[in-house]
Short mmCIF file of C-alpha atoms in Angstrom, two decimals:
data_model
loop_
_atom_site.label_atom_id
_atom_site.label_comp_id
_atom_site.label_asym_id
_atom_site.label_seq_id
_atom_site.Cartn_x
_atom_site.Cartn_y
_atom_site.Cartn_z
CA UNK A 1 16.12 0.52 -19.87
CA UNK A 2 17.37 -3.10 -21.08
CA UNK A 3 17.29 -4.12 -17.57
CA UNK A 4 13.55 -2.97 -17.02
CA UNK A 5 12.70 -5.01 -20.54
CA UNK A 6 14.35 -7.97 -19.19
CA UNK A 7 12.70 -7.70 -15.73
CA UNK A 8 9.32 -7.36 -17.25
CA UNK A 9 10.00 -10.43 -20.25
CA UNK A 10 11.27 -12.79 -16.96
CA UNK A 11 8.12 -11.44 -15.10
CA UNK A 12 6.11 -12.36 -17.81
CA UNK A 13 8.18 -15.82 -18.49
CA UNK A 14 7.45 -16.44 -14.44
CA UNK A 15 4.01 -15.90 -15.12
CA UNK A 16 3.51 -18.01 -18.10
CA UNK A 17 5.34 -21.31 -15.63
CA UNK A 18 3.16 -20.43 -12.93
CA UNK A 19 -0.11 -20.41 -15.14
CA UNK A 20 0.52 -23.40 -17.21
CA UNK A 21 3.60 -25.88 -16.14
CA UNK A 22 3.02 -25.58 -12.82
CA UNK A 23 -0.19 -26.36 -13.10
CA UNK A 24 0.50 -29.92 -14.81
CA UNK A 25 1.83 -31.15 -11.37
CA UNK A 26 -0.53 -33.69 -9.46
CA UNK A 27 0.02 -31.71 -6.17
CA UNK A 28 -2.47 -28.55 -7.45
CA UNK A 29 -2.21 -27.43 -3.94
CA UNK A 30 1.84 -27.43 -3.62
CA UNK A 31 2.08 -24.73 -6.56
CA UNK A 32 4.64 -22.15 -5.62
CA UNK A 33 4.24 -17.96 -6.21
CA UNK A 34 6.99 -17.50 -8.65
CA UNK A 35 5.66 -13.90 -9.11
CA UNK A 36 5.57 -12.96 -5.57
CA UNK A 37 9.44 -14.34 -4.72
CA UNK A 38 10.51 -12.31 -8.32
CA UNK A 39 8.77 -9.13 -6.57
CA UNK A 40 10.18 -9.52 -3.57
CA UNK A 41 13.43 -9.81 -5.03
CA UNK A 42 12.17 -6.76 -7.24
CA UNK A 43 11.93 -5.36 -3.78
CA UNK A 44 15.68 -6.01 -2.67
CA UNK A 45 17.26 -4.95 -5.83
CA UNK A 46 15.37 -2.99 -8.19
CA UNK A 47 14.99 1.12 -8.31
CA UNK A 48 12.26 2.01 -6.01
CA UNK A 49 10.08 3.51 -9.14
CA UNK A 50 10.73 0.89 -11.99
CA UNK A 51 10.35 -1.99 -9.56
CA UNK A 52 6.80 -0.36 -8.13
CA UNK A 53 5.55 0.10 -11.49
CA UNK A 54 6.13 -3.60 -12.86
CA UNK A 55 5.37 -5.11 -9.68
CA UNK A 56 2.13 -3.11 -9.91
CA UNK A 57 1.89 -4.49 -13.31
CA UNK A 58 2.82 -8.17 -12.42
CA UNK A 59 -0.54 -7.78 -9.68
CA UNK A 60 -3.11 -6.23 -12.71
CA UNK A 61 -1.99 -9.61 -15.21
CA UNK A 62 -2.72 -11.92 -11.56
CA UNK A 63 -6.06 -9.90 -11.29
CA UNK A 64 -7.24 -10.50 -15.05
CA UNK A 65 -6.03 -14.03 -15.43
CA UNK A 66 -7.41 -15.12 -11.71
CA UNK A 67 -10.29 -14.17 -12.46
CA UNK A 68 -10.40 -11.53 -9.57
CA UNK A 69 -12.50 -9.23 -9.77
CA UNK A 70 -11.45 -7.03 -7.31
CA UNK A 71 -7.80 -5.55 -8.43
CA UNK A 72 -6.69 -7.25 -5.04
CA UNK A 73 -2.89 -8.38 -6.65
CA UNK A 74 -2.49 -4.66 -8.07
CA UNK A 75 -2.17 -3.43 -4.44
CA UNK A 76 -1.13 -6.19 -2.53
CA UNK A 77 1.67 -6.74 -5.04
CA UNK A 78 2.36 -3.07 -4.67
CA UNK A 79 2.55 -3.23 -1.28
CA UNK A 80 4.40 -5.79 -0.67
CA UNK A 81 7.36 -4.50 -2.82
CA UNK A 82 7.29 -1.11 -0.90
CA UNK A 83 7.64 -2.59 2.51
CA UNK A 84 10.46 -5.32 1.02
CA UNK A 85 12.12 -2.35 -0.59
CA UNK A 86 11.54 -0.45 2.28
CA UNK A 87 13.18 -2.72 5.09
CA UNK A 88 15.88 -4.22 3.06
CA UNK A 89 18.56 -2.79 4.71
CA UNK A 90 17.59 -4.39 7.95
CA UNK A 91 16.83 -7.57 7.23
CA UNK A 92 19.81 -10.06 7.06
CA UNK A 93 19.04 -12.23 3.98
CA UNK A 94 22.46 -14.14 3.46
CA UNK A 95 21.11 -17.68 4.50
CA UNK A 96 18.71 -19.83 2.65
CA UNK A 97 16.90 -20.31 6.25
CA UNK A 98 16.51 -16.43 6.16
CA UNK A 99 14.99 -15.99 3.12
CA UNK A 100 12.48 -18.39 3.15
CA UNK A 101 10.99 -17.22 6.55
CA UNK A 102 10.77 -13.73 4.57
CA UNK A 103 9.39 -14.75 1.65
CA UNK A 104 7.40 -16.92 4.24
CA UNK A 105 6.15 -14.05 6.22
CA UNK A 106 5.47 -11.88 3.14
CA UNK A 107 3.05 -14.32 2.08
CA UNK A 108 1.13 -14.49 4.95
CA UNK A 109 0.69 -11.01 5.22
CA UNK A 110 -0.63 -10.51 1.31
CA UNK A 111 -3.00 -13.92 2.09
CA UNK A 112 -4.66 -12.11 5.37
CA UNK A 113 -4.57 -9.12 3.48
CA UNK A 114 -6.54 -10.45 0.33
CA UNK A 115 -8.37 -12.03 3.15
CA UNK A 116 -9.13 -8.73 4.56
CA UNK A 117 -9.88 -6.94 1.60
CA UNK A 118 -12.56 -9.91 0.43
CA UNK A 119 -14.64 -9.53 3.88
CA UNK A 120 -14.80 -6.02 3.28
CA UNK A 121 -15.70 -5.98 -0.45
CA UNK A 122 -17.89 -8.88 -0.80
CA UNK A 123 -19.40 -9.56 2.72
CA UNK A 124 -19.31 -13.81 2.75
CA UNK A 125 -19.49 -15.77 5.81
CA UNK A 126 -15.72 -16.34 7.20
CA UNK A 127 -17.09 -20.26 6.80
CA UNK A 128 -16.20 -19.92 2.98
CA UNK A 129 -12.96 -18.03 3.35
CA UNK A 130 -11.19 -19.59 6.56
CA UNK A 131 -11.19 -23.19 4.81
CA UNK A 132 -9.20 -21.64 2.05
CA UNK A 133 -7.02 -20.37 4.16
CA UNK A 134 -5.60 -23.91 5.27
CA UNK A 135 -6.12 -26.02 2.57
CA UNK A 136 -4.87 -23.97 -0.67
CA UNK A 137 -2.85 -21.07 0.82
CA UNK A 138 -0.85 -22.90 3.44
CA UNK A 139 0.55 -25.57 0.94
CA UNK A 140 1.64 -22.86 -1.63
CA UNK A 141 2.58 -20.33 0.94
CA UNK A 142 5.28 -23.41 2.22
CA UNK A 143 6.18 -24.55 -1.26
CA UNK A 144 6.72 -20.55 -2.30
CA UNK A 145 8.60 -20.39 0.96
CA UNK A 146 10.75 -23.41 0.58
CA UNK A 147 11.69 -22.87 -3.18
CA UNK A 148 12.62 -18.93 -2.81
CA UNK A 149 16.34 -19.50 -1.78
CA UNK A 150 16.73 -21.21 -4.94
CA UNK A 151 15.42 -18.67 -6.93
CA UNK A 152 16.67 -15.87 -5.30
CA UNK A 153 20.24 -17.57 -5.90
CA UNK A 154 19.78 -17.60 -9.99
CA UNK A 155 17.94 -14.17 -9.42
CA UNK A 156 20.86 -12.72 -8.14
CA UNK A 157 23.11 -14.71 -10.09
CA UNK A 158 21.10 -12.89 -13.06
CA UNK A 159 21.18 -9.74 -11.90
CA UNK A 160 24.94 -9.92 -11.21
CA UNK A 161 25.66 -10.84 -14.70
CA UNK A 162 23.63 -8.46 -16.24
CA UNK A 163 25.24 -5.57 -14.16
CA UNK A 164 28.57 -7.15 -14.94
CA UNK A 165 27.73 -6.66 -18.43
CA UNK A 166 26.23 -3.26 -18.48
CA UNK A 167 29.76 -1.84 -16.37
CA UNK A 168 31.81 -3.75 -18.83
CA UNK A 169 30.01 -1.93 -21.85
CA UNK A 170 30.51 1.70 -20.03
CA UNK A 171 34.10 1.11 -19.79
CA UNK A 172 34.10 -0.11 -23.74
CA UNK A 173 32.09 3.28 -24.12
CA UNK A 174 34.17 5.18 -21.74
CA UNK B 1 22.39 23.16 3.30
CA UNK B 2 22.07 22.56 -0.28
CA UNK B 3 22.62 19.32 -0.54
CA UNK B 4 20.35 18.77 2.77
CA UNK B 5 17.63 20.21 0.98
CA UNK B 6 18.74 18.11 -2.38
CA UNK B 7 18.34 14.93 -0.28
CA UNK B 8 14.95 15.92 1.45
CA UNK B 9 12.91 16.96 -1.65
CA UNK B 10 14.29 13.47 -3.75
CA UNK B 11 13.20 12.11 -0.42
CA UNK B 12 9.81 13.61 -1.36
CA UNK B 13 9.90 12.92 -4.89
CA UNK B 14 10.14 8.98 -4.61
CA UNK B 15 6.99 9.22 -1.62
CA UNK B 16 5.09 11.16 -3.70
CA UNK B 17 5.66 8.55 -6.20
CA UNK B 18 4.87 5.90 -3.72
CA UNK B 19 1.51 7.36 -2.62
CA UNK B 20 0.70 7.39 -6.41
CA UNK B 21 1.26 4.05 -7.84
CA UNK B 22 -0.29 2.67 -4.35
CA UNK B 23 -3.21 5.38 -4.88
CA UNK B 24 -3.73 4.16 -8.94
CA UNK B 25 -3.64 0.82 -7.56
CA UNK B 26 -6.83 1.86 -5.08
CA UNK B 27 -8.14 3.52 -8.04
CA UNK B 28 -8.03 0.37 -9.91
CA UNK B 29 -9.51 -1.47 -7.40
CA UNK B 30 -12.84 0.74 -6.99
CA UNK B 31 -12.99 1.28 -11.29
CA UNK B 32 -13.29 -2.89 -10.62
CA UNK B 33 -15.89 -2.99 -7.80
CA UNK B 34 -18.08 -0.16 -9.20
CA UNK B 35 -18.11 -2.02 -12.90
CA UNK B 36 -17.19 -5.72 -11.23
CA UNK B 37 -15.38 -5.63 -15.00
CA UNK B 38 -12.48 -3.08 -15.01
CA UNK B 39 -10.48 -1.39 -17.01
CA UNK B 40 -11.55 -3.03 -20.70
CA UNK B 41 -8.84 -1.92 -22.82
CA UNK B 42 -6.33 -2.30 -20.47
CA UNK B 43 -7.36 -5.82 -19.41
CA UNK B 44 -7.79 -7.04 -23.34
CA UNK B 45 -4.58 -5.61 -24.28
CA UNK B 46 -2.98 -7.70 -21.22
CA UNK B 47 -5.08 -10.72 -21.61
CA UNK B 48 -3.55 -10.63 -25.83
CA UNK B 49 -0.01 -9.43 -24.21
CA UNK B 50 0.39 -12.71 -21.86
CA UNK B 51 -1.82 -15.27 -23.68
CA UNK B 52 0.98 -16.19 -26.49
CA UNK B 53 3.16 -17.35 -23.97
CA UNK B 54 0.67 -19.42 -22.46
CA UNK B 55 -0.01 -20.90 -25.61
CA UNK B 56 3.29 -21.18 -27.12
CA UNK B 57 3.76 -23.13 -23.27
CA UNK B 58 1.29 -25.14 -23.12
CA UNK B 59 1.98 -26.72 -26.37
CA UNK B 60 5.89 -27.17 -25.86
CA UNK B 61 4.83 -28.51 -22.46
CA UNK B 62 2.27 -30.97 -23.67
CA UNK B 63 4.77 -31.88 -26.57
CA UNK B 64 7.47 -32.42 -23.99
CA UNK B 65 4.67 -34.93 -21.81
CA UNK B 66 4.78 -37.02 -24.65
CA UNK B 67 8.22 -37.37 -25.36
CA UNK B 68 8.99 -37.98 -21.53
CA UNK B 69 5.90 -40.99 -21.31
CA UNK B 70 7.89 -42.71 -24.03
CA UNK B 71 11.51 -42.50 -23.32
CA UNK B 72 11.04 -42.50 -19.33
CA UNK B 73 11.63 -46.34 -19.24
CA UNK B 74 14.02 -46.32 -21.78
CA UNK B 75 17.31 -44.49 -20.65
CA UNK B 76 18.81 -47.16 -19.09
CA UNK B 77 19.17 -49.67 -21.39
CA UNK B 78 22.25 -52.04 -21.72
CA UNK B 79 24.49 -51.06 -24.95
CA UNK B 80 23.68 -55.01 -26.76
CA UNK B 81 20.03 -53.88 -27.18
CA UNK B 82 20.37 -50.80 -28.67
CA UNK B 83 19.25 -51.02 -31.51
CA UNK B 84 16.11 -53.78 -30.40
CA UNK B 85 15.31 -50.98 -27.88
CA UNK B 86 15.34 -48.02 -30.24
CA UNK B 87 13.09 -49.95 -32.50
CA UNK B 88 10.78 -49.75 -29.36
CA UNK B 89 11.07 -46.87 -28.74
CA UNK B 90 9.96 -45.96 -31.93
CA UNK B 91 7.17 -48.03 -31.68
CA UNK B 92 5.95 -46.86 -28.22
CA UNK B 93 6.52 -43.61 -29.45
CA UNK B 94 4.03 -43.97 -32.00
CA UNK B 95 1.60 -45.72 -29.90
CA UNK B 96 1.86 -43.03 -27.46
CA UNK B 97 1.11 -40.80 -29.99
CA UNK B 98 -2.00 -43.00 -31.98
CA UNK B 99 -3.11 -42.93 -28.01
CA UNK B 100 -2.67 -39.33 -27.58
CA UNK B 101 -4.65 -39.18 -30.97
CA UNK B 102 -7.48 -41.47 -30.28
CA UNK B 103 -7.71 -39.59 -26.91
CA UNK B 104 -7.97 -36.60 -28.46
CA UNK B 105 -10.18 -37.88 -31.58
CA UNK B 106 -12.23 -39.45 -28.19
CA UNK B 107 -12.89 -36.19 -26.52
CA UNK B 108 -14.02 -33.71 -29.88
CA UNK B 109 -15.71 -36.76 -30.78
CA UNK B 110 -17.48 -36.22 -27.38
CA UNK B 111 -17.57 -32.83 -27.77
CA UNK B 112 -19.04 -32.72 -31.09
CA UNK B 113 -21.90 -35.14 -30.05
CA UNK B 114 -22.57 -32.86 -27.22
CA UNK B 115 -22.53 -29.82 -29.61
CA UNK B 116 -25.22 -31.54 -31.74
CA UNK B 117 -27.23 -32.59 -29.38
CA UNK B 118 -28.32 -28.77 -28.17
CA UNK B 119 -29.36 -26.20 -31.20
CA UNK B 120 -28.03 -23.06 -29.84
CA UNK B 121 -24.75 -21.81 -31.46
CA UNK B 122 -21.47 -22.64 -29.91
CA UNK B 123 -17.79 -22.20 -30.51
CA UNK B 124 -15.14 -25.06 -29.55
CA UNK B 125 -11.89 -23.79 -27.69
CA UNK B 126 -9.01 -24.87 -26.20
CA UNK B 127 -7.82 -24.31 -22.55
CA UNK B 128 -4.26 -22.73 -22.79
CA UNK B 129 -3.76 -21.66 -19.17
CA UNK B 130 -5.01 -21.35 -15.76
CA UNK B 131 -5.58 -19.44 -12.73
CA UNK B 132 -2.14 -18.59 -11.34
CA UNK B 133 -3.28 -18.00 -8.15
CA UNK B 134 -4.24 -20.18 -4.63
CA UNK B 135 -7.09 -17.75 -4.03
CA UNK B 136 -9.23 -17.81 -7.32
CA UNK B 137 -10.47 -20.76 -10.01
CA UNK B 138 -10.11 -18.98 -13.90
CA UNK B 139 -8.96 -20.33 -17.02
CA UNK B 140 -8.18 -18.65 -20.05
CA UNK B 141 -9.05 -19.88 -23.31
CA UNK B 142 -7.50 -19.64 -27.13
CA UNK B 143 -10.66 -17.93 -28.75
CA UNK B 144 -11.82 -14.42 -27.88
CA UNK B 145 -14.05 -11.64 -28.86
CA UNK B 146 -13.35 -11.93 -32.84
CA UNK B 147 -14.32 -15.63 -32.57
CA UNK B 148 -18.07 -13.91 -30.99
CA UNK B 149 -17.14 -14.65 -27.89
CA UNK B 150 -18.84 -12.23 -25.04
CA UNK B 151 -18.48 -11.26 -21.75
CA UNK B 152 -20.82 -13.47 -19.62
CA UNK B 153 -21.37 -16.38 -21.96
CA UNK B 154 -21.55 -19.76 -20.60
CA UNK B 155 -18.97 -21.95 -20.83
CA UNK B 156 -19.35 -25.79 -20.83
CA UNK B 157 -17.99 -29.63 -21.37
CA UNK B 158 -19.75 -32.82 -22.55
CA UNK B 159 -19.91 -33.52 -18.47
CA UNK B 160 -21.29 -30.61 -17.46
CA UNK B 161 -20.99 -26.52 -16.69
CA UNK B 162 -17.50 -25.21 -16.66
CA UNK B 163 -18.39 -21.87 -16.09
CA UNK B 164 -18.93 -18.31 -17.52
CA UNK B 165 -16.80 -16.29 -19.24
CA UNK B 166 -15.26 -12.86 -17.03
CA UNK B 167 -13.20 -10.94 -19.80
CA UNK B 168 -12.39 -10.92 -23.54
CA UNK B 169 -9.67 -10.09 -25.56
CA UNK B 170 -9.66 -9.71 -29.55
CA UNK B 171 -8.32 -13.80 -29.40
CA UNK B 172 -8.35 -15.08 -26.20
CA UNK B 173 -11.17 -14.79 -23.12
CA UNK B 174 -10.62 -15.76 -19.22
CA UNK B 175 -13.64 -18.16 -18.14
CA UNK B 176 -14.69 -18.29 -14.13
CA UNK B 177 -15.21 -21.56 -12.86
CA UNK B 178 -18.35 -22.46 -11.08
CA UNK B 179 -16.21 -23.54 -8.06
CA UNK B 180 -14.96 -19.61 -7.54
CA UNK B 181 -15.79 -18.51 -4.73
CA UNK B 182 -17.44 -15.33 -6.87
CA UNK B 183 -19.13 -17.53 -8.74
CA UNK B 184 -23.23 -17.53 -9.01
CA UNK B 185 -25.44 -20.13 -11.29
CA UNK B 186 -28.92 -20.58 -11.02
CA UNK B 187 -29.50 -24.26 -10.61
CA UNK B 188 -32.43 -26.79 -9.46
CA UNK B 189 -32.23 -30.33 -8.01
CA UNK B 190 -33.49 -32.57 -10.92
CA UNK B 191 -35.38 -35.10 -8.96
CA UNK B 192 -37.47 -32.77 -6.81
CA UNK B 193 -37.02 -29.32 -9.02
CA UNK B 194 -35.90 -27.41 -5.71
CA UNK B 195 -34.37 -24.31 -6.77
CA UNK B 196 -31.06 -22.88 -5.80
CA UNK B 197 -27.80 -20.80 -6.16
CA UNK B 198 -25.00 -22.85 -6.88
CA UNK B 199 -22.36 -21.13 -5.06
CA UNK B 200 -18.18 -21.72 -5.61
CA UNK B 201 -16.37 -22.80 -2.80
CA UNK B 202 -12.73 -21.95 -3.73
CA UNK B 203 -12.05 -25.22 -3.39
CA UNK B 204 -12.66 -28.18 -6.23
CA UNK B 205 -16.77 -28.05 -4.60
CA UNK B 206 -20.03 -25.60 -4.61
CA UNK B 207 -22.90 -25.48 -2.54
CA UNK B 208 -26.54 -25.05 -2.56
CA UNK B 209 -27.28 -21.15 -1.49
CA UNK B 210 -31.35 -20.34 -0.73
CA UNK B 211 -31.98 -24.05 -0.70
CA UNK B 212 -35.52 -24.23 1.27
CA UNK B 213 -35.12 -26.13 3.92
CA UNK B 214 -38.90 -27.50 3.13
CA UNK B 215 -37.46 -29.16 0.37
CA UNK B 216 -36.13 -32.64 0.63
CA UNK B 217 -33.29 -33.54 -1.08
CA UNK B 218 -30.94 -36.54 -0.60
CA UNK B 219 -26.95 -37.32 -1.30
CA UNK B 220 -26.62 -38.89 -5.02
CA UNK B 221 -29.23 -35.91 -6.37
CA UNK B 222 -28.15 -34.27 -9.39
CA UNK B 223 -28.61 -30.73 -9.94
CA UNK B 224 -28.97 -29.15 -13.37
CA UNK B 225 -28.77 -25.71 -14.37
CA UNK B 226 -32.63 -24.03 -13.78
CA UNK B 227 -32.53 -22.24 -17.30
CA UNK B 228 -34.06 -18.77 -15.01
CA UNK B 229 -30.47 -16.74 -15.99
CA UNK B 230 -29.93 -15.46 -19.50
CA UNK B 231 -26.16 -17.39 -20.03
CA UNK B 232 -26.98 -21.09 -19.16
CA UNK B 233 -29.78 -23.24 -21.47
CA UNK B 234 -31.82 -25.06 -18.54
CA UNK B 235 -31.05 -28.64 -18.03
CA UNK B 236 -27.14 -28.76 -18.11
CA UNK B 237 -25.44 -30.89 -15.19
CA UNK B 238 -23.64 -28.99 -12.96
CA UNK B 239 -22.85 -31.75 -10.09
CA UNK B 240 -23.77 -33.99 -7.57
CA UNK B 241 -25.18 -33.67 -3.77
CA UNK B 242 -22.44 -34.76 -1.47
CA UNK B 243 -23.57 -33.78 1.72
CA UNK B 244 -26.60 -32.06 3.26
CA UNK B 245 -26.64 -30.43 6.62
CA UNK B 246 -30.32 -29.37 8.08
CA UNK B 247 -30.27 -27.46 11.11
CA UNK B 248 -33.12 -27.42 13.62
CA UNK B 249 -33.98 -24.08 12.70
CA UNK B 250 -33.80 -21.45 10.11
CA UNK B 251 -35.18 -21.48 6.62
CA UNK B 252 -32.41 -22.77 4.52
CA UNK B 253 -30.48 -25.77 4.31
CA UNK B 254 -26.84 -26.40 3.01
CA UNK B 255 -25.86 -28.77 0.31
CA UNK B 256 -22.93 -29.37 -0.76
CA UNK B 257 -22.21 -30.96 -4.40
CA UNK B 258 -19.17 -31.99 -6.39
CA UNK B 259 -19.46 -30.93 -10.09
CA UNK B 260 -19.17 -33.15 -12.88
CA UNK B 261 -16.31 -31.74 -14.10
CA UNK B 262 -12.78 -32.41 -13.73
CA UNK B 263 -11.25 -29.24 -13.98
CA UNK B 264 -8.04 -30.13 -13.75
CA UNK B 265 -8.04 -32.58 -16.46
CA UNK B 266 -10.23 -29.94 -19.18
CA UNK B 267 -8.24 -29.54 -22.31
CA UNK B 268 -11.35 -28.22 -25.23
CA UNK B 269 -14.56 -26.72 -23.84
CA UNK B 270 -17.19 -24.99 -25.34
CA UNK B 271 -18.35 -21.47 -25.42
CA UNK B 272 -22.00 -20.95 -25.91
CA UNK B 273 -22.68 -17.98 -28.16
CA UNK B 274 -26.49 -17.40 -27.87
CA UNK B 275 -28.01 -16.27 -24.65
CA UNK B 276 -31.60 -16.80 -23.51
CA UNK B 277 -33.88 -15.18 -22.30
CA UNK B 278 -35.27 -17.09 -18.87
CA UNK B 279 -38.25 -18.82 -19.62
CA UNK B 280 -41.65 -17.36 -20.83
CA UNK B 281 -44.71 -16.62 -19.28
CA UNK B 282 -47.66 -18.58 -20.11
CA UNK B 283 -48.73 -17.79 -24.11
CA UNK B 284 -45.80 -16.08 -24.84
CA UNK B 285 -42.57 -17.55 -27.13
CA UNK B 286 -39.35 -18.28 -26.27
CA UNK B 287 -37.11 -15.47 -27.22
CA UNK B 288 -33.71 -16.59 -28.65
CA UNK B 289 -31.09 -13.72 -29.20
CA UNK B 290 -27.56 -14.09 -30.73
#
């Protein structure tokens, strides 16, 4: 229980950098997806049904404070922690190198996803979305990509701790 | 055989839990598209859950800029000055601050005129966050629906349109930015009263949707807001033609126009509480509902 709390208070922390510090920088295109690289290290670690319900969470606050109108981050979100919790056992994540192409790649697919999902739900010419595509999502996808190992690192460092913690408080108890 | 069967029906368990949360995620995501609002009580409780921190950020962070602007230049000073350099420190500290004050002073000053100058009602707020994603143009705001603020009301700056607002909370409200790609205003082309949708681009630009392409129009037009939508009062500037392409053919023409606004630099907008009613037919009044 204290470790969901303290998954969803970091989420929320993540969030909060994301919507208002990171925003500050004078490169508004190189602004990295803290959210997404906690998720998919949500996907990694966490219990499959505690980690899909606060990364489905995580995706409804994106929706409301994007101003999406859609719900697209509640299933792409979603989604993408299923598949990362789903294939973490194959996928060798030990080197920096490593986990950036993964976070890399799971960017790519939520962007054509979202991309998908748009066409179908509100019919625009590809003219409008294709632009985006290369001139926002390409920057953050790389600066998401490049800053991942990093966080992953104190992520796990985190996590470790906090397990650490909880195994040296059953023993006390034991 | 037991604990086969043990292993295959927790196997079950956690799909069947899968297909559910992905399912209330789809359900979530039609609930939006049929009401293009969602889930109300849901959303305003989130909007009040995350908005604090926002807040509480934003102000550390812009208490932080400060500090940094004065002491950036100043930690490397040789030991003998010390004290000399401490006194300026001080002293740029203040001025940073009297600066960060007029500035401020500057800009409600700005905002107030602007205020003045129109008669309907409006309520000042303060931007406390923005749209965390690459995909979408938001910001959310530090006054919500106890303040009278409404789903839909326009949203504006002493340069121009900011946008409308897209959901409440009790304290706190999320605004759409014209240059969202969802976003729709109706606006006309001062000099030659052309009507048209101004359209978001996702990027920092709109365009002109249903521009005729009978009508001329030239790079340097402004274009205002038309007044023919309940949320925006007519004659607000939205932005400036940039570029115009005419094709040989077709009925339309695209325009492309770079709004007045600076979103990235928006610290106080204001919220306009009164919506009108598009403009009258000949002999009748002017409606004007709060």
């Amino acid at each position: 229980m204290k470790r969901i709390v303290l998954t969803l208070f970091l989420g929320i922390l993540l969030f909060t950098l994301q919507s208002t510090l990171l925003t500050l920088s004078p490169f508004h295109r190189v602004r990295p997806d803290l959210i997404l690289i906690f998720i998919l290290f949500m996907g990694l670690s966490s219990p499959l049904v505690s980690g899909g319900v606060l990364s489905l969470f995580f995706g409804y606050g994106m929706d409301l404070f994007s101003g999406n109108m859609f719900g697209l981050y509640t299933l792409t979100r979603s989604i993408l922690f299923f598949l990362a919790h789903t294939f973490k056992n194959h996928l060798y994540l030990e080197r920096p190198s490593f986990q950036s192409i993964f976070v890399f790649l799971f960017i790519w697919l939520e962007g054509l996803l979202i991309l998908f999902l748009l066409r179908i739900l509100n019919p625009e010419p590809w003219g409008t979305l294709l632009p985006l595509l290369f001139s926002r999502f390409l920057p953050q996808s790389l600066s998401t990509a490049l800053l991942s190992p990093l966080l992953f690192f104190l992520f796990h460092k985190g996590s470790f701790l906090l397990s650490s913690e909880s195994k040296f408080g059953s023993g006390e108890r034991g | 055989m037991r604990m086969g069967s043990l292993f295959l029906s927790r196997r079950y368990t956690l799909l069947t839990i899968v297909i559910l949360l992905l399912l209330f995620a789809l359900i979530l995501m039609s609930l939006r598209v049929k009401q293009k609002g969602g889930v109300e009580g849901l959303d305003a409780f989130l909007i009040e859950l995350y908005s604090p921190f926002q807040k509480g950020a934003t102000s550390i962070f812009n208490k932080v800029k400060g500090l940094f602007y004065s002491y950036l230049f100043l930690v490397e000073l040789e030991k003998e000055n010390r004290i000399l350099k401490q006194k300026i420190a001080r002293l740029e500290r203040e001025n940073q601050e009297m600066k960060a004050l007029a500035s401020s002073g500057e800009r409600l000053r700005k905002l107030l005129q602007f205020r003045d100058s129109f008669s309907m009602k409006m309520v000042a707020a303060e931007v406390i966050g923005r749209d965390p994603t690459s995909w979408f143009k938001s910001l959310t705001l530090n006054k919500g629906e106890r303040d009278g603020v409404q789903r839909g009301m326009a949203v504006l700056s002493p340069e121009g349109v900011v946008g409308q607002i897209l959901k409440t909370g009790p304290y706190h409200s999320i605004v759409l930015l014209i240059t969202d790609y969802n976003s729709a205003v109706d606006g006309m082309v001062e000099r030659t009263k052309a009507k048209a949708l101004v359209k978001g681009t996702g990027e920092n630009r709109c365009y002109l949707k249903y521009l005729l392409r009978s009508e001329e129009v030239n790079v340097g037009d402004r274009v205002i807001t038309s007044g023919l939508t309940g949320n925006f009062p007519k004659g607000l500037a939205i932005g400036e033609i940039t570029k115009i392409e005419k094709e040989s053919h077709g009925v339309f023409q695209y325009a492309e126009l770079i709004p007045k606004v600076d979103f990235t630099k928006l610290e106080e907008v204001l919220i306009v509480t009164e919506t009108f009613t598009p403009p009258p037919q000949k002999g009748k009044p002017i409606k004007k509902t709060k």
